[in-house]
Short mmCIF file of C-alpha atoms and ligand atoms in Angstrom, two decimals:
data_model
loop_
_atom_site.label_atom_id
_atom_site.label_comp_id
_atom_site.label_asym_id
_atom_site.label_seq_id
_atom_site.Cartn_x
_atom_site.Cartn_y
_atom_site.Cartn_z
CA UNK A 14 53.92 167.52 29.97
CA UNK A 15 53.27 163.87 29.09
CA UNK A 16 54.02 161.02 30.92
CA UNK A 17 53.47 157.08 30.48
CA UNK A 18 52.43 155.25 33.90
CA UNK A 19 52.67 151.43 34.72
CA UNK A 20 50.70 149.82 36.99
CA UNK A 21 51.66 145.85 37.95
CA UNK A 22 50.78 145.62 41.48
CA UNK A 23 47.84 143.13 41.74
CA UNK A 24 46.10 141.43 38.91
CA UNK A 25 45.59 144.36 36.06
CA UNK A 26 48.28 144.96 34.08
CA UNK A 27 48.20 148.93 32.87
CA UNK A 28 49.68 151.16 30.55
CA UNK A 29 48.70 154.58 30.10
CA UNK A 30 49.55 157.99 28.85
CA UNK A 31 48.12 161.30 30.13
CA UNK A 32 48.64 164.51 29.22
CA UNK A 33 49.06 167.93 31.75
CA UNK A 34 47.60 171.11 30.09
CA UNK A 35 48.60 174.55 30.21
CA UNK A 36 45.70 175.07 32.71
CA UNK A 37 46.63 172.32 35.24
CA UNK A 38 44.24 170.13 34.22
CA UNK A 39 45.00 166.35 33.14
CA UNK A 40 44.13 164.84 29.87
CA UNK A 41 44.04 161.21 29.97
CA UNK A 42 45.38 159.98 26.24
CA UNK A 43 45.32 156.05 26.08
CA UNK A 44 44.66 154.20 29.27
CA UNK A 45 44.94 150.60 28.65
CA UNK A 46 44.07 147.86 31.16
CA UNK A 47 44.32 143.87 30.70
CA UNK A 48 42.24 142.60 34.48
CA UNK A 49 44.19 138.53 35.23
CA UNK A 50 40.60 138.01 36.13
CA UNK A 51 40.29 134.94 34.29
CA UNK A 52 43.74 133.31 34.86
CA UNK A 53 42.96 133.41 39.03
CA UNK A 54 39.39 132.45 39.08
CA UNK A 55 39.76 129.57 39.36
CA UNK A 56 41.88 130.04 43.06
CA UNK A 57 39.27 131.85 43.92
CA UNK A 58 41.79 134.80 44.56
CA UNK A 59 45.04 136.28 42.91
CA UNK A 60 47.77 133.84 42.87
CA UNK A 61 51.23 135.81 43.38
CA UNK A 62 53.07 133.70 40.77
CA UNK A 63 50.37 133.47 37.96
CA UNK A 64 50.12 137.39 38.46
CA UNK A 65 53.80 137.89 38.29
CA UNK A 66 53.91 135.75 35.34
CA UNK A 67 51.15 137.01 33.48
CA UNK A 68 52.69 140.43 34.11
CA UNK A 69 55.80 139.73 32.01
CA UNK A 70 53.82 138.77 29.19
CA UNK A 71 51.56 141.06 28.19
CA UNK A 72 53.64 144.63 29.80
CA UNK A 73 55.25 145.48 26.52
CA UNK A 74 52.45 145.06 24.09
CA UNK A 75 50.32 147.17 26.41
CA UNK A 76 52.91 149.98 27.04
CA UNK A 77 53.28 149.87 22.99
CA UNK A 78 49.52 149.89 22.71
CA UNK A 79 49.53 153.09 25.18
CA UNK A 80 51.84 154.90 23.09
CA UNK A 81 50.21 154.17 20.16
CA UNK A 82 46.83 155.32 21.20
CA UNK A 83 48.19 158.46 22.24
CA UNK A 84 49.71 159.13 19.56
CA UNK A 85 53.08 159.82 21.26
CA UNK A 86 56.38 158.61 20.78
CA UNK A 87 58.67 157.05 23.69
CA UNK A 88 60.77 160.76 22.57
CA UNK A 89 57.98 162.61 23.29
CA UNK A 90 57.11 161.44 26.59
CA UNK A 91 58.81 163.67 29.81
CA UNK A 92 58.76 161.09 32.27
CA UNK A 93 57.76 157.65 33.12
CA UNK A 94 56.18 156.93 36.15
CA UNK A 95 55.76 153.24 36.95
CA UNK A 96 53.71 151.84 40.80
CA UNK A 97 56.86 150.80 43.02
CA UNK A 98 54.10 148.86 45.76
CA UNK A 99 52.59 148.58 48.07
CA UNK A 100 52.12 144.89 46.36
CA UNK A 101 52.48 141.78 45.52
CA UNK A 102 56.15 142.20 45.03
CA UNK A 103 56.47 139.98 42.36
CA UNK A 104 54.04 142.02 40.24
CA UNK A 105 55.36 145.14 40.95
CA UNK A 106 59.40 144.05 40.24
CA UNK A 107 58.25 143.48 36.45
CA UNK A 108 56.49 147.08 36.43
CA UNK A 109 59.38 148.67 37.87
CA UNK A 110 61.76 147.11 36.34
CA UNK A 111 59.95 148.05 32.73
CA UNK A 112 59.68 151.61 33.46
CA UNK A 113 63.26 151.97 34.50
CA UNK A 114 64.11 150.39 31.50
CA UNK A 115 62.71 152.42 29.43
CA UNK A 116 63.29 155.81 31.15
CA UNK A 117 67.17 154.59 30.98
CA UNK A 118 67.05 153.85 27.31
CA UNK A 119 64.92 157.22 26.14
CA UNK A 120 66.91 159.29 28.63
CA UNK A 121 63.63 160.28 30.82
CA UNK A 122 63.08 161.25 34.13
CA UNK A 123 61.75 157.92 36.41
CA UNK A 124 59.32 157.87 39.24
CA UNK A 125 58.56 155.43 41.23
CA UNK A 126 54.99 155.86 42.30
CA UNK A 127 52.96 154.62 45.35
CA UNK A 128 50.16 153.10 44.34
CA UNK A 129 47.90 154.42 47.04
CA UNK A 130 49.35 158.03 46.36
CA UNK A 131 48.30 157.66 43.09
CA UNK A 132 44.83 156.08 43.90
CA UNK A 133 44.86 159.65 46.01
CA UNK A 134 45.28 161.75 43.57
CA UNK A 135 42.86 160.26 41.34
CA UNK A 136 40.75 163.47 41.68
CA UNK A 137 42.88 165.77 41.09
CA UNK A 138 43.49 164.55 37.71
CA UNK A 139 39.43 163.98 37.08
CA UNK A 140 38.14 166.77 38.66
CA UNK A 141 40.89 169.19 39.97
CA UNK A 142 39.92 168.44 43.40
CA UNK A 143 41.96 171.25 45.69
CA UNK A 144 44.13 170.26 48.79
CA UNK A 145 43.22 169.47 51.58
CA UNK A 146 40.60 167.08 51.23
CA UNK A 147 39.42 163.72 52.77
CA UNK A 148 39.93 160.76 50.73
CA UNK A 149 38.11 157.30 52.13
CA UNK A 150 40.54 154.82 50.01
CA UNK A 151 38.62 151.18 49.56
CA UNK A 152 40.48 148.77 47.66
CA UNK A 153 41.13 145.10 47.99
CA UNK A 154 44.15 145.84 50.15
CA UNK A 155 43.30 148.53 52.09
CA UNK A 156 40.66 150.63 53.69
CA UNK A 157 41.81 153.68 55.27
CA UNK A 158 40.15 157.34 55.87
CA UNK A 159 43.05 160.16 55.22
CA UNK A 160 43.59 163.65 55.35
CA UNK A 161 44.91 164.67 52.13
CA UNK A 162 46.91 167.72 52.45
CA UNK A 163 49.67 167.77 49.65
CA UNK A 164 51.52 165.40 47.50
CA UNK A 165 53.47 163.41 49.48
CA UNK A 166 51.61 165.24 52.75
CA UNK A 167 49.53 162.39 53.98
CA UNK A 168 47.66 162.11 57.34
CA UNK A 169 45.84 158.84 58.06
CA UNK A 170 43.03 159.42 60.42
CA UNK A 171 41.58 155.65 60.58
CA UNK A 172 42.01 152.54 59.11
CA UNK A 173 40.80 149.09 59.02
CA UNK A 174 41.92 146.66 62.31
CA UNK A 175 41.18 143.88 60.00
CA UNK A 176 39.98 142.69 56.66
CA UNK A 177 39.57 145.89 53.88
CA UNK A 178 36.42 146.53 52.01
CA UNK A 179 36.68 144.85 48.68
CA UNK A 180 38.67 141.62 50.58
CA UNK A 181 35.30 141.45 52.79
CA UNK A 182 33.43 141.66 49.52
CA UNK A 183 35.58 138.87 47.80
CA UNK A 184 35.56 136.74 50.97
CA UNK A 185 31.72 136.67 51.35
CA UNK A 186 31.30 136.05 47.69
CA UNK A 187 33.75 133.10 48.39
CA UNK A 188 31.62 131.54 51.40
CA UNK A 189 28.08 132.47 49.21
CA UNK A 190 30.08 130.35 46.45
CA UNK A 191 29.91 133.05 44.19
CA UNK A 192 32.92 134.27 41.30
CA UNK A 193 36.13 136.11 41.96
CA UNK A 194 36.15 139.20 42.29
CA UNK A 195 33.22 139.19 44.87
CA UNK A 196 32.57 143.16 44.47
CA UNK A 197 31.03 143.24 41.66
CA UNK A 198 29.26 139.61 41.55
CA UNK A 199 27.66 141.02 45.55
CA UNK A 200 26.41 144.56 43.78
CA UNK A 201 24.90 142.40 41.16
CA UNK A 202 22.95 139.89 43.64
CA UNK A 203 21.85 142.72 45.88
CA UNK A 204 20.27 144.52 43.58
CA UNK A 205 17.47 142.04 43.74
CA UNK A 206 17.59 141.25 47.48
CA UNK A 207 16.29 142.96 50.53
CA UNK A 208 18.67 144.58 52.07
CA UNK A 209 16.52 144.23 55.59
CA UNK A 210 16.37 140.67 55.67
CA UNK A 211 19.11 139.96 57.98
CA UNK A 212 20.33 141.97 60.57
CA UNK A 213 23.97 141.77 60.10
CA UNK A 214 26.43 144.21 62.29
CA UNK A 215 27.42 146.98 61.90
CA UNK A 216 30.73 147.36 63.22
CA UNK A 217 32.32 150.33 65.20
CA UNK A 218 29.30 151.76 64.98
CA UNK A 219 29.42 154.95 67.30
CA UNK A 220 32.85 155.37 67.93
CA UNK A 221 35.54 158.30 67.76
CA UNK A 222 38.27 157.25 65.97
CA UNK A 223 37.54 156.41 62.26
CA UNK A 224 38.66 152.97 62.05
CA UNK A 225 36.96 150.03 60.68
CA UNK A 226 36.51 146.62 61.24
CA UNK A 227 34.77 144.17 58.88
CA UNK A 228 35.81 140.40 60.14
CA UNK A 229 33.06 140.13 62.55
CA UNK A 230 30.17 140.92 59.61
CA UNK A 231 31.74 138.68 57.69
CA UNK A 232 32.02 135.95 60.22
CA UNK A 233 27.58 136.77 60.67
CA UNK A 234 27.25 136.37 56.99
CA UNK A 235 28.65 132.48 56.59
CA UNK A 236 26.95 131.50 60.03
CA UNK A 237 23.85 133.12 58.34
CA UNK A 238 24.46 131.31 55.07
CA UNK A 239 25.12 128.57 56.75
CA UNK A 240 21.99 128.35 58.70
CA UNK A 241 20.18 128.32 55.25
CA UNK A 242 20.91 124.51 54.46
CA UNK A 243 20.86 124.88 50.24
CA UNK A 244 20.15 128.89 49.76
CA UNK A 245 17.89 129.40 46.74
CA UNK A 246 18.94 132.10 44.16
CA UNK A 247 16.61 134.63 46.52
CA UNK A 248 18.11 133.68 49.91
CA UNK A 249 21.56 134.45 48.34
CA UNK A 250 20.45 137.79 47.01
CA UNK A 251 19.16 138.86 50.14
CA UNK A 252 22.01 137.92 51.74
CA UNK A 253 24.25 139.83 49.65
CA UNK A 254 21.47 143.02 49.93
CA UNK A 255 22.15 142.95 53.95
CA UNK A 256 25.57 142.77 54.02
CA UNK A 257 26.21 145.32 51.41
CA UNK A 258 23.77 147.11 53.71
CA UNK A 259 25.59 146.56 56.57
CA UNK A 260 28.85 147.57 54.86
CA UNK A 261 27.08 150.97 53.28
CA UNK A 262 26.39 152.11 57.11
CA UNK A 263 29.72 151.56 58.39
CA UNK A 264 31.46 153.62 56.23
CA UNK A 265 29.17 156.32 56.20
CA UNK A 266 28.92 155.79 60.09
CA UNK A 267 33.03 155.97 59.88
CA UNK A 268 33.07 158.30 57.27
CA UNK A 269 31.10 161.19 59.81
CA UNK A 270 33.73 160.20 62.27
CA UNK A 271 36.30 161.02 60.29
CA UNK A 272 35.13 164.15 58.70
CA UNK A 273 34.73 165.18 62.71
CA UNK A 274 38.58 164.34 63.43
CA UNK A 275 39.82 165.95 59.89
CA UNK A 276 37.64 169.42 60.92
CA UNK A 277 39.51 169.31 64.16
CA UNK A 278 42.89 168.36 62.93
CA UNK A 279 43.25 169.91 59.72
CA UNK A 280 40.15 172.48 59.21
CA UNK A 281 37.57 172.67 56.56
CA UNK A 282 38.16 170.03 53.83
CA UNK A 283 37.04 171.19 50.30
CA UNK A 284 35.57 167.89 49.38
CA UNK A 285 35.09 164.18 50.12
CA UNK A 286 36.60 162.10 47.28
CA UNK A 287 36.37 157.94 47.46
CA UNK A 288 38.77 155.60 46.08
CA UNK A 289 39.70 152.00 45.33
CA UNK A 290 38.14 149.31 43.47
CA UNK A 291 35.20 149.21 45.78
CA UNK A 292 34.28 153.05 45.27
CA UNK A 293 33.41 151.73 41.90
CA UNK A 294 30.02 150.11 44.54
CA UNK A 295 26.86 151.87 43.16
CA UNK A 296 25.27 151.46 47.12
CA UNK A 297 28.58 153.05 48.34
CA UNK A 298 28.46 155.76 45.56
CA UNK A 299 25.04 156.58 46.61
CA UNK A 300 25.23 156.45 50.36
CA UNK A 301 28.31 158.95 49.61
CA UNK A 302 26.41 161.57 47.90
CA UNK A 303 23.31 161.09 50.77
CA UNK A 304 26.52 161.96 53.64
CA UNK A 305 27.87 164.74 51.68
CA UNK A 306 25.06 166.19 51.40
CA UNK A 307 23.69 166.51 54.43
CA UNK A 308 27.34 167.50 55.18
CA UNK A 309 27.74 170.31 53.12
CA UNK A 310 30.48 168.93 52.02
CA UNK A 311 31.64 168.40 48.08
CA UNK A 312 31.81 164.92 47.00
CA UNK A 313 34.09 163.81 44.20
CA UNK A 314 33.83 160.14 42.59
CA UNK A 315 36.33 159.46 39.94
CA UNK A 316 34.31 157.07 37.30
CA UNK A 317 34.18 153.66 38.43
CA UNK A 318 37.06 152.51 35.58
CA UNK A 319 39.24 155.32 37.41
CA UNK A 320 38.43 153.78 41.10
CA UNK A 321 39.68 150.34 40.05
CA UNK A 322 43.39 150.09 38.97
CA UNK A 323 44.49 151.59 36.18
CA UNK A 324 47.56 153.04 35.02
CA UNK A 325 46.28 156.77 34.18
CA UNK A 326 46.11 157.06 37.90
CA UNK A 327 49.84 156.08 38.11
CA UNK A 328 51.06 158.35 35.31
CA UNK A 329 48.61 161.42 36.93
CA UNK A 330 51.00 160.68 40.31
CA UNK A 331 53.91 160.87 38.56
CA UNK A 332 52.79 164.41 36.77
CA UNK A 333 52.09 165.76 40.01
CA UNK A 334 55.08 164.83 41.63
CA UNK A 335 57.41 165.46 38.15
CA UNK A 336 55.33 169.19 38.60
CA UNK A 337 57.42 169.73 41.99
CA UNK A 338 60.64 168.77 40.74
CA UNK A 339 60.74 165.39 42.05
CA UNK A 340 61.48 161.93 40.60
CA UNK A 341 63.79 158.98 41.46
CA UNK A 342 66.84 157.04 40.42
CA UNK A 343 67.59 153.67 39.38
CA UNK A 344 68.45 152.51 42.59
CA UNK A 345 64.62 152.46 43.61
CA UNK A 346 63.63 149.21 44.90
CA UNK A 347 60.04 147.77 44.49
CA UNK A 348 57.79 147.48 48.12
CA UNK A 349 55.34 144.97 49.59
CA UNK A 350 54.46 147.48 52.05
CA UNK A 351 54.64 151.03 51.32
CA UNK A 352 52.54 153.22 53.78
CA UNK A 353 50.77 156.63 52.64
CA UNK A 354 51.15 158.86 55.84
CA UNK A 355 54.60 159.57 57.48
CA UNK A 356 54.17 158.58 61.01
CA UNK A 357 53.19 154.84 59.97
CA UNK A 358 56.30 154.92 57.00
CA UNK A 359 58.77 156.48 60.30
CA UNK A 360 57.41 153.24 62.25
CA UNK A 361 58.13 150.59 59.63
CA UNK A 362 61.69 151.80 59.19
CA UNK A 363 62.32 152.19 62.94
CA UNK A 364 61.19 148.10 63.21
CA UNK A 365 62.98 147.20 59.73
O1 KG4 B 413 41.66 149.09 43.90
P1 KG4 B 413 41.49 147.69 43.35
O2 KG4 B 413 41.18 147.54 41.88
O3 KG4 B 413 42.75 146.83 43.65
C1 KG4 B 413 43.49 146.97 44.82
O4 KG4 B 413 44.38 147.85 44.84
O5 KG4 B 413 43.15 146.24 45.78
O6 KG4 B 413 40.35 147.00 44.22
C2 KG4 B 413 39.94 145.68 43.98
C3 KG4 B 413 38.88 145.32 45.00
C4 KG4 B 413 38.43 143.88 44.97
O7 KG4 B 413 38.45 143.38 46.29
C5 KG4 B 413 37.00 143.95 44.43
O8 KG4 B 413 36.15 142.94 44.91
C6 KG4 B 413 36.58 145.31 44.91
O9 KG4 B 413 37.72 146.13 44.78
N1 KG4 B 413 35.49 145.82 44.08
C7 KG4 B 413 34.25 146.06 44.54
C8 KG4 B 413 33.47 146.46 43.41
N2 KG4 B 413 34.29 146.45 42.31
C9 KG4 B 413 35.52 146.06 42.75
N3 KG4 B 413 33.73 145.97 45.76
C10 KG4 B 413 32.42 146.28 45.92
N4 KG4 B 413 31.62 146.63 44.89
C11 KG4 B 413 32.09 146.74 43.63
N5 KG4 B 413 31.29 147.09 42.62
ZN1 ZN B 414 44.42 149.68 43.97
#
């Protein structure tokens, strides 16, 4: 089975093709990404329109590209899976719309593919991960700790009461006056800070349920930085040291809360896997592998270009679900909010 994903939900425009052996394992064939990076840095942040915009035109040269990498033929493909949201919705209209387009025209089956499902799955198609397992997903948007029990079987066990991980990351490199995307432009910095400089919170620290909450540390870096009246390359460095610091302990400090509530819920998981652009974090990576050790428990990180977005991920969520018989129609609309678990997707429709 082959399939072509699309992935337009945020600022990297994606095409790939990957490939589903005889064995169950995935094959990734072409995965090509183009980041907007450069087109919202100057914001600061991803502007809707310029994303939206930017999306139109480069989609079609990079699904062509895809193809042509993989060798593979629109007429050889058996299915196209594009991301229908959770989004910016202008993004993810030009993504949809693309892959419906050209399911319709080569006669394919469609799915539409949540982009947090796929970001889910990630590990199945890298490493075969087994169901169930617990995912910690830690992307720009969202920061959430889930038990993973099936495709489409999603149980959320904690999320964030405020800002996500790699926002916090790209709002403190904002107030430090440092480039968008802040994740990667903090890891940099830390790397030649102390991390025990300044004794930033550590949020939630302690409690039951696995939730997070990241406004408050965020809030103690810019008084911090503030404090400093013209920070010297060092002072910034150590800055970003303590809050990545800070930010390491909280989500192993959430992560052992929610292994405790997935044991008790679900049973034995048969590995830890992390997620979302900021699993690609080095500290976060290696704080991981400490917890999961001590744990017992199997850890699985995708590689860092497979935590970001990408579009392998997408077409890897539409194998899976293609594998159980499912796919959509053209009536399929795209979604600004699109939850992973069940009880919080029942609750949006009741209040829609
Ligand atoms: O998953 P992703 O590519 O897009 C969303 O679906 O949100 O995640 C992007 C986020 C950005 O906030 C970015 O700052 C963060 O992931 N990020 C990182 C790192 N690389 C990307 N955060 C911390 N450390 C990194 N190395
Ligand atoms: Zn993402």
């Amino acid at each position: 089975m082959r399939v072509l994903g699309i992935e337009t939900t945020c600022d990297e425009t994606a095409a790939a093709v990957v490939r589903l052996e005889p064995g169950g394992a995935g094959e990734i064939l072409s995965n090509e990404v183009m980041s907007q990076i450069a087109e919202h840095a100057a914001y600061g942040g991803v502007v809707p329109e310029i994303a939206a915009r930017a999306h139109v035109e480069v989609l079609d040269r990079l699904v062509a590209r895809a193809l042509e990498r993989a060798g593979t033929a629109l007429s050889d493909l058996d299915g196209i899976a594009a991301a229908a949201g959770p989004g910016l919705i202008g993004g993810v209209i030009v993504g949809l719309t693309t892959g419906k387009a050209l399911a319709l025209a080569s006669r394919k089956p469609f799915v539409a593919v949540n982009h947090l499902e796929a970001h889910a799955l990630t590990a199945r198609l890298t490493d075969g991960v087994e169901f169930p397992f617990l995912l910690l997903l830690v992307s720009g948007g969202h920061t959430q700790l889930v038990a993973v029990r099936g495709v489409g079987d999603y149980l959320r066990l904690g999320s964030t009461v405020d800002d996500a991980v790699g926002e916090a990351f790209d709002k403190v490199a904002k107030t430090l006056g440092l480039p968008y995307p802040g994740g990667p432009e903090i890891e940099r910095r830390a790397e030649e800070g102390d991390p025990t400089r300044f004794a930033f919170p550590r949020p939630m620290l302690g409690r039951a349920r696995p939730d997070f909450s990241l406004s408050g540390l965020k809030t103690a870096v810019r008084i911090e930085a503030q404090r400093i009246a013209s920070p010297t390359r060092g002072d910034v460095a150590d800055l970003c040291a303590s809050f990545q610091a800070a930010v390491v302990d909280s989500l192993i400090d959430r992560s052992r809360a929610g292994l405790r509530l997935f044991r008790e819920r679900v049973g034995e998981a048969n590995a830890m896997v992390a997620a979302g652009g900021a699993a690609a974090n080095g500290a976060i990576r290696r704080a991981l592998a400490r917890f999961c050790g001590e744990a017992g428990l199997k850890l699985v990180l995708p590689p860092p270009q497979l935590c970001s977005d990408n579009a392998a991920m997408i077409a890897w969520a539409g194998i899976e679900r293609l594998s159980l018989g499912l796919s959509d129609d053209m009536t399929f609309a795209a979604r600004a909010r699109w939850p992973l678990d069940a009880d919080a997707e029942a609750a949006h429709h009741g209040k829609a």
